[in-house]
CSV table of C-alpha atoms in Angstrom, one decimal:
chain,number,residue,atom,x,y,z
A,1,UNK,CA,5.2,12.7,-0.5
A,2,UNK,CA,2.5,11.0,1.6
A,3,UNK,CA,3.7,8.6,4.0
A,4,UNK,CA,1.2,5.2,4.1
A,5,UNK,CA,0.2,4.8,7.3
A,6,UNK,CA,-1.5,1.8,6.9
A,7,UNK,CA,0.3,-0.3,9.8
A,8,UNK,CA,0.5,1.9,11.9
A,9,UNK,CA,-3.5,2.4,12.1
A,10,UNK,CA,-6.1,1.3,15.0
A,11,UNK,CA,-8.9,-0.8,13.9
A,12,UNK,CA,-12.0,1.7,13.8
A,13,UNK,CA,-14.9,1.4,16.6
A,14,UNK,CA,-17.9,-0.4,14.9
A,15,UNK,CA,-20.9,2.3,14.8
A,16,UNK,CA,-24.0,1.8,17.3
A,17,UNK,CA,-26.1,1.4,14.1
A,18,UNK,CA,-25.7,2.0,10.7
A,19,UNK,CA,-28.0,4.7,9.0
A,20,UNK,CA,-31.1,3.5,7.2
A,21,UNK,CA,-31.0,3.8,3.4
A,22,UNK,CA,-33.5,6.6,3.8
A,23,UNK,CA,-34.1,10.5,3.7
A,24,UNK,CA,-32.8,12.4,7.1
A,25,UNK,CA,-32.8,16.0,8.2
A,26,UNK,CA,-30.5,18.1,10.2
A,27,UNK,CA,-31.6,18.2,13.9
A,28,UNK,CA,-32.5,21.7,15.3
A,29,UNK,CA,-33.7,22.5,18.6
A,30,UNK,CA,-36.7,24.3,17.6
A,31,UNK,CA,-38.2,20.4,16.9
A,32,UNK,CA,-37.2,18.3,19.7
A,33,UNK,CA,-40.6,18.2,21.3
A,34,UNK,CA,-42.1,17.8,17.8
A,35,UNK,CA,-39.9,14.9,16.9
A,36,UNK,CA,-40.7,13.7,20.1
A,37,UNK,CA,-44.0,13.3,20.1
A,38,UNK,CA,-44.1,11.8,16.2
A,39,UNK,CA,-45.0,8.2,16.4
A,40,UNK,CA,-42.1,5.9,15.4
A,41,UNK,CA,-43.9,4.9,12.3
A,42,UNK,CA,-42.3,4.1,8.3
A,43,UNK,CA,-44.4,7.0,7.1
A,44,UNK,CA,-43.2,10.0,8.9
A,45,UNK,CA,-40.7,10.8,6.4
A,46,UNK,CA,-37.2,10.6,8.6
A,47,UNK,CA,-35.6,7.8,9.2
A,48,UNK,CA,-32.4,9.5,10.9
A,49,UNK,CA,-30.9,12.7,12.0
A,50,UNK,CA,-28.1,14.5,11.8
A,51,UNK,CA,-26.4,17.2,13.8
A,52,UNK,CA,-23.2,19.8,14.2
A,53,UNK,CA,-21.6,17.9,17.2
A,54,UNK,CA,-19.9,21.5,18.0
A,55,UNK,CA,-23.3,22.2,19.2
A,56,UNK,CA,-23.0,19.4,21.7
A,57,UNK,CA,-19.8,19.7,23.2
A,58,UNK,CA,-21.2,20.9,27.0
A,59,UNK,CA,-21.7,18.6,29.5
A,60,UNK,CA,-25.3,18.6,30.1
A,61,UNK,CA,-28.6,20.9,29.6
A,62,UNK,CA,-31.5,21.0,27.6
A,63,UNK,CA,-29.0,19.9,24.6
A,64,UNK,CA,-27.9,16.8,25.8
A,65,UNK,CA,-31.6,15.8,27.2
A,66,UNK,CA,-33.6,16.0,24.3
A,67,UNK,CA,-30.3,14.7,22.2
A,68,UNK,CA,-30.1,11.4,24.5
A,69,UNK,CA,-34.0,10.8,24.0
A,70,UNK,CA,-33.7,11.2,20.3
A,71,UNK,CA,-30.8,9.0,19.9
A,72,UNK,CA,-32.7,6.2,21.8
A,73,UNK,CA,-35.4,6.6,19.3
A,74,UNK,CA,-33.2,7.4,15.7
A,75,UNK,CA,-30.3,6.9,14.4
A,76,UNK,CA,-27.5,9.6,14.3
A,77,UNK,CA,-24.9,11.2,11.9
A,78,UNK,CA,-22.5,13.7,13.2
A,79,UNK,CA,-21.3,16.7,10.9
A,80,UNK,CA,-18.1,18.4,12.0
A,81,UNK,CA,-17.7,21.9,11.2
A,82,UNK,CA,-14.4,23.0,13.3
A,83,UNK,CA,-11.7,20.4,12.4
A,84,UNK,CA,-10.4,22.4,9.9
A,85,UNK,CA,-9.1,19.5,8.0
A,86,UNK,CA,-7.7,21.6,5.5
A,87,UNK,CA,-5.8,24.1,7.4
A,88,UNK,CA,-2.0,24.7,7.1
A,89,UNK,CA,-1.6,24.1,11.0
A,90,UNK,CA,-2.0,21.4,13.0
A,91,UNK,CA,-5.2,19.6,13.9
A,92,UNK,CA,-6.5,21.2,17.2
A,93,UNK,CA,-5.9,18.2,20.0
A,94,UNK,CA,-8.2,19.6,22.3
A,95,UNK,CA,-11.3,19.9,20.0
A,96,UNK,CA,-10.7,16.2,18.8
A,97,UNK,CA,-10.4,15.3,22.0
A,98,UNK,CA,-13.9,16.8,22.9
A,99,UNK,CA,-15.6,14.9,19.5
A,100,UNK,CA,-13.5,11.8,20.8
A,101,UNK,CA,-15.9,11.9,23.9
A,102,UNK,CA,-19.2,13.1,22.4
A,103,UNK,CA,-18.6,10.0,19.0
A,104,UNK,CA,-17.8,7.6,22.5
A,105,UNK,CA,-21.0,9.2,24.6
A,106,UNK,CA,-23.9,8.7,21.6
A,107,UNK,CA,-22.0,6.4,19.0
A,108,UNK,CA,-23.1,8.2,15.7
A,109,UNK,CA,-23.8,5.6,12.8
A,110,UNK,CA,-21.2,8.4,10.5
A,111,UNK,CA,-19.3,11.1,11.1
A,112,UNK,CA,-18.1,13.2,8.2
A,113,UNK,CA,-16.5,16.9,7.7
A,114,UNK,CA,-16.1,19.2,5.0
A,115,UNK,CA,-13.1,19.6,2.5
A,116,UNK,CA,-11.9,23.2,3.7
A,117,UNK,CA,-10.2,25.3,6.4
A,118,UNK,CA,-11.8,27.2,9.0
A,119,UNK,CA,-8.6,28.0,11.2
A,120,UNK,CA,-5.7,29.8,11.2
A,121,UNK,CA,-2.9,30.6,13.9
A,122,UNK,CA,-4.9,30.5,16.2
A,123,UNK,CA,-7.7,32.2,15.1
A,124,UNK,CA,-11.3,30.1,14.0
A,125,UNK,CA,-13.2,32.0,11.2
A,126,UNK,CA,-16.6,31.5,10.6
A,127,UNK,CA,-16.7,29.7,7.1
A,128,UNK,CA,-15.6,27.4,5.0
A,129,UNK,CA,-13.0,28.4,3.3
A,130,UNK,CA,-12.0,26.6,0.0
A,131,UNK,CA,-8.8,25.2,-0.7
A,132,UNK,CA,-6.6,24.7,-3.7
A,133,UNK,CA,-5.6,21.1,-5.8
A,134,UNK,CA,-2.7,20.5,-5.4
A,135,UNK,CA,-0.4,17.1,-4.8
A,136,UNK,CA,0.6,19.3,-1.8
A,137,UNK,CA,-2.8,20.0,-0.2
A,138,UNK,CA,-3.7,16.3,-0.9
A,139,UNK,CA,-0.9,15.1,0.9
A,140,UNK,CA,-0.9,17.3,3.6
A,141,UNK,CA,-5.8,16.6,4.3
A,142,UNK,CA,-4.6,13.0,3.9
A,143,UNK,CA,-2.5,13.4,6.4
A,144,UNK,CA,-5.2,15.5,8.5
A,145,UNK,CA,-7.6,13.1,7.9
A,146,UNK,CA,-5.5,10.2,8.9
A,147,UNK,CA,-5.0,11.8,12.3
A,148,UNK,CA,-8.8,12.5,12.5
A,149,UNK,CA,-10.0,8.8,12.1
A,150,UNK,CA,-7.6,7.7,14.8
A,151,UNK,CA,-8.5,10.3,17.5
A,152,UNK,CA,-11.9,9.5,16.6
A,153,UNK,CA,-11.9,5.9,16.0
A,154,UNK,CA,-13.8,6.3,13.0
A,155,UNK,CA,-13.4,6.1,9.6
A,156,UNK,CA,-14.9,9.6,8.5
A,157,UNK,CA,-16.4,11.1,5.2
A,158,UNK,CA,-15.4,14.4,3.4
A,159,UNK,CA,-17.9,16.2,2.1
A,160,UNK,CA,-17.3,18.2,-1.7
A,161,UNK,CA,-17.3,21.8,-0.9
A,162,UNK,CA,-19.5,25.1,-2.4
A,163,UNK,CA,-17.1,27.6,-3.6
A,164,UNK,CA,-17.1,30.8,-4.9
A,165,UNK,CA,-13.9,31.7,-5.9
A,166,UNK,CA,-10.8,28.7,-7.9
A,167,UNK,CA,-7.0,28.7,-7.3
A,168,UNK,CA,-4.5,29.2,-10.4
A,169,UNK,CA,-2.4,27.0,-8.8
A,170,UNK,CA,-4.6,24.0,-8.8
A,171,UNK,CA,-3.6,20.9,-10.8
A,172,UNK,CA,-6.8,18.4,-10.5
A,173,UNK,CA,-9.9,18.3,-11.2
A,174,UNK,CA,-11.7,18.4,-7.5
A,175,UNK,CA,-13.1,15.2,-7.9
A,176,UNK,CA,-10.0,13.4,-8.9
A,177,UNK,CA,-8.8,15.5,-5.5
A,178,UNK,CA,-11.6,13.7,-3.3
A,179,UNK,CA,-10.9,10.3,-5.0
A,180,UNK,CA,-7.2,10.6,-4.6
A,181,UNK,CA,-7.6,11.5,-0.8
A,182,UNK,CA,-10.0,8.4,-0.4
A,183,UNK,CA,-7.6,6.0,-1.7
A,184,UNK,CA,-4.6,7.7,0.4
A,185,UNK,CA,-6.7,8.0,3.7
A,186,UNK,CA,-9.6,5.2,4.2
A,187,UNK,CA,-12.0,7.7,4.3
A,188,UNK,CA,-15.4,7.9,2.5
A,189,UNK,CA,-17.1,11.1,0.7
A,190,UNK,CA,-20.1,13.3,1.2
A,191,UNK,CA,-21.7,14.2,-2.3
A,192,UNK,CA,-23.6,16.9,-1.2
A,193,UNK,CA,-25.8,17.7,-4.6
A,194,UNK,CA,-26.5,21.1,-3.4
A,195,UNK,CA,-23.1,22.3,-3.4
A,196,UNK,CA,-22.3,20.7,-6.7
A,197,UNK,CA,-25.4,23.0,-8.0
A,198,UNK,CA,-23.7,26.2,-6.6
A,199,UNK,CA,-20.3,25.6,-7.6
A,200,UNK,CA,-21.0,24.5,-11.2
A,201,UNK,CA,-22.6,27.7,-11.8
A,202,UNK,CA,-20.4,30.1,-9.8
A,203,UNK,CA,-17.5,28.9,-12.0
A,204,UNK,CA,-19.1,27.5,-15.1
A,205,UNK,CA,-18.9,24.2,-15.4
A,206,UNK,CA,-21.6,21.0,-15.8
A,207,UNK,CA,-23.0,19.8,-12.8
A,208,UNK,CA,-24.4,17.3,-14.7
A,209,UNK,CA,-21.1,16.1,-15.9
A,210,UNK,CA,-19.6,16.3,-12.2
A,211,UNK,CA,-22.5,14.2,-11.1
A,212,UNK,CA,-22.1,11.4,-13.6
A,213,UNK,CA,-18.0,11.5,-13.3
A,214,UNK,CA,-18.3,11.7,-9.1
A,215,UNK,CA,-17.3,8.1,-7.6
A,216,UNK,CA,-20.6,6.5,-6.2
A,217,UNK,CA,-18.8,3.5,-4.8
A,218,UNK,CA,-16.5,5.8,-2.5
A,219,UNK,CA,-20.1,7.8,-1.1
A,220,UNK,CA,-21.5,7.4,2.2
A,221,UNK,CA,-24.6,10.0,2.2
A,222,UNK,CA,-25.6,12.5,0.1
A,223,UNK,CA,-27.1,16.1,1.0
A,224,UNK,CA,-29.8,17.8,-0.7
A,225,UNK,CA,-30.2,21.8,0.4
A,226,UNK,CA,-31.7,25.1,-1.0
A,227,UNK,CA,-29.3,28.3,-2.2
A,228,UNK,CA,-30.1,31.8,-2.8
A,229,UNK,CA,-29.1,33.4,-5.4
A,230,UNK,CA,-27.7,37.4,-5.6
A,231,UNK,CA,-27.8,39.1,-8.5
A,232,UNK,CA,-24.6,42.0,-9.1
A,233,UNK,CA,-24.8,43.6,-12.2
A,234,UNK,CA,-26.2,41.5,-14.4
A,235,UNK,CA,-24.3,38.7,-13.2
A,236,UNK,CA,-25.7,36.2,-10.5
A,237,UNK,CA,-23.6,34.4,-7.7
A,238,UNK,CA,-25.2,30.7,-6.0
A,239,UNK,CA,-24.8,31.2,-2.3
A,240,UNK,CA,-24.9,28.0,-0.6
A,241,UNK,CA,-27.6,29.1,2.6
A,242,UNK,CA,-29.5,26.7,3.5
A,243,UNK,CA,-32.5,28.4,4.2
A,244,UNK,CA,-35.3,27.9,1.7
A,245,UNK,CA,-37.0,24.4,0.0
A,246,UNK,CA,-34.6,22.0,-2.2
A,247,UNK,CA,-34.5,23.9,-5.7
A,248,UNK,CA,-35.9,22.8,-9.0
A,249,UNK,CA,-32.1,22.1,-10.0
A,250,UNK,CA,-31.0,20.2,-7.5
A,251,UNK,CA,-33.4,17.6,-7.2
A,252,UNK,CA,-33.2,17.0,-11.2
A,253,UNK,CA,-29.6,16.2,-10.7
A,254,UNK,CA,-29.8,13.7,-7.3
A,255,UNK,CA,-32.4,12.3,-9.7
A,256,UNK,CA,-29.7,12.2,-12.4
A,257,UNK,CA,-27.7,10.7,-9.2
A,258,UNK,CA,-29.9,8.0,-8.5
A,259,UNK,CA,-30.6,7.0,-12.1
A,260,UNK,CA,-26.5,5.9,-11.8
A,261,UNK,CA,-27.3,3.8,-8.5
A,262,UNK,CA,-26.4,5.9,-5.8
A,263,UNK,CA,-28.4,4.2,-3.1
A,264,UNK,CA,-27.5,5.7,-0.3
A,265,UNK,CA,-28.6,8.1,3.1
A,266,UNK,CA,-29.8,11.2,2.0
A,267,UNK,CA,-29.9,14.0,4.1
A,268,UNK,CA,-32.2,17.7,3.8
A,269,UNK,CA,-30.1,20.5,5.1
A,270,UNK,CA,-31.9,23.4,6.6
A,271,UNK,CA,-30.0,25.5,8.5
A,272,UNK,CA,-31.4,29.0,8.5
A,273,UNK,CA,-35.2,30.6,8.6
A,274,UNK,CA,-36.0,27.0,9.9
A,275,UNK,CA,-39.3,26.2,9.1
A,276,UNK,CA,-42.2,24.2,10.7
A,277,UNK,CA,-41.2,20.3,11.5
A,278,UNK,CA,-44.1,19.5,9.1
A,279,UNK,CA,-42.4,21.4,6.3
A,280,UNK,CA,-39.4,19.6,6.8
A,281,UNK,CA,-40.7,16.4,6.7
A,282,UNK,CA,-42.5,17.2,3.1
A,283,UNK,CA,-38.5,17.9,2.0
A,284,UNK,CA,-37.4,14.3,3.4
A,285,UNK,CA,-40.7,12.6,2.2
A,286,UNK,CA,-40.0,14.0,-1.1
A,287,UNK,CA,-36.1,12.8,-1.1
A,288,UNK,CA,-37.3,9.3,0.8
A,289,UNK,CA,-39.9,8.7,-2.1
A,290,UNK,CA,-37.0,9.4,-4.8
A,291,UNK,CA,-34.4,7.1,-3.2
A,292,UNK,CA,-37.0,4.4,-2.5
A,293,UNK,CA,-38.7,4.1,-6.0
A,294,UNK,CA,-35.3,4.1,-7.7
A,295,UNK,CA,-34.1,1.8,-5.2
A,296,UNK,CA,-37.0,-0.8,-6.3
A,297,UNK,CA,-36.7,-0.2,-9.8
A,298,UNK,CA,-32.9,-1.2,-9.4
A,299,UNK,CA,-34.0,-4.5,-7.5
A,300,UNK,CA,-36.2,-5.1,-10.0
A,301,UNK,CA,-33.6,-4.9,-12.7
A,302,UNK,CA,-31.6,-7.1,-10.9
């Protein structure tokens, strides 16, 4: 049984800034100097960037340079990748206590992290691993997540996750999972389309029925991302990688997501085979152009 916290929590730090309703892209090293020398202007395509603080957590160097010089000029979303939030062990003190001073040093507009586990006595594996449904998990993230937001002094958002294998033992639907862990927690979700595309198709369900039954109200940001996909036999698997353009798929359904007034930050993902800063621009121009003609039609409306 979860315990409500609520009285015993610490009001949250208010955020530098807040993101602009707007397309973003992940930050990697290989642009600093271009985004450095764009001109701060409404048509460059980002409005904000966000980043893997694990990638930050030294002291100083070439990181933090170009990071600080960016941050004066955009605002700045952190994405956790090590908390491990749904791990059966405790939440690593240490490594909080390292985001604690990175969130305090550049005061990110959001931080968010993903609904899996990554550690395990001890040990920290490379991946994402996925997690089963369960009134037992739920009670035992909320909890995590609880503990996060106070170390942190944010309120955080989980992101949905890209699986490629489902637990027998489940008992909910994942999104009832995420909107159960909101309400329990304070925290805010991550639709991340992408993922939704990948996971409806490695275990055969709509992702067009997921995307009209997800909880807009509860989202903070949404993510938009390529996959590959590996054909075995006849069969094909959706590997959530990162590393090509935003498929056909996907942006038909943050279309469909949009169409249901899901106005918020949108972010291109991009992590591997990263391409030219100009290509990556196209991607959030693209995503920017969606958000901002739906956004008008819904004024409109109004």
């Amino acid at each position: 049984m979860l315990v409500d916290r609520s009285r015993d929590r610490l009001p949250f730090i208010r955020p530098r800034c807040a993101l602009p309703c707007r397309a973003g892209v992940g930050l990697k090293p290989e642009h600093y100097a271009a985004i450095l020398a764009e001109p701060l202007a409404p048509d460059c395509g980002v409005g904000w960037f966000e980043l893997h603080p694990e990638n930050y957590l030294g002291a100083g160097g070439p990181p933090h340079y170009f990071l600080e010089r960016i941050r004066d000029r955009y605002p700045l979303s952190f994405h956790g990748v090590g908390l491990s939030i749904g791990g059966a062990g405790a939440l690593d003190k240490a490594h909080l206590g390292e985001l604690r001073r990175l969130v305090d040093r550049y005061q990110p507009a959001q931080f968010s992290e993903h609904l899996a586990w990554s550690s395990h006595g001890g040990a920290y594996l490379n991946d994402l691993l996925p997690l089963p449904y369960t009134k037992q998990t739920l009670a035992l993230v909320a909890d995590h997540v609880d503990q996060a937001q106070q170390a942190l002094g944010r309120r955080m958002l989980i992101e949905n996750p890209a699986t490629y294998l489902g637990f027998a033992t489940s008992t909910m639907p994942e999104i009832d999972f995420l909107a159960q862990l909101s309400l329990r927690s304070g925290c805010g979700l991550l639709l991340d389309v992408n993922n939704v595309c990948v996971s409806a198709a490695n275990h055969g369900f709509s992702a067009e029925s997921y995307i009209d039954r997800f909880p807009i109200s509860l989202v903070g940001e949404v993510h938009l991302a390529g996959h590959a996909v590996l054909e075995d036999g006849g069969d094909s698997v959706l590997i959530d990688s990162h590393d090509r353009p935003v498929g056909d798929t996907v942006w038909s359904l943050y279309d469909r997501l949009l169409r249901r007034g899901c106005m918020t930050p949108v972010l291109i993902e991009w992590d591997g085979d990263i391409p030219a800063w100009s290509r990556l621009q196209a991607e959030a121009r693209r995503a920017g152009a969606m958000l901002a003609q739906h956004g008008q039609a819904f004024a409109e409306a109004s």
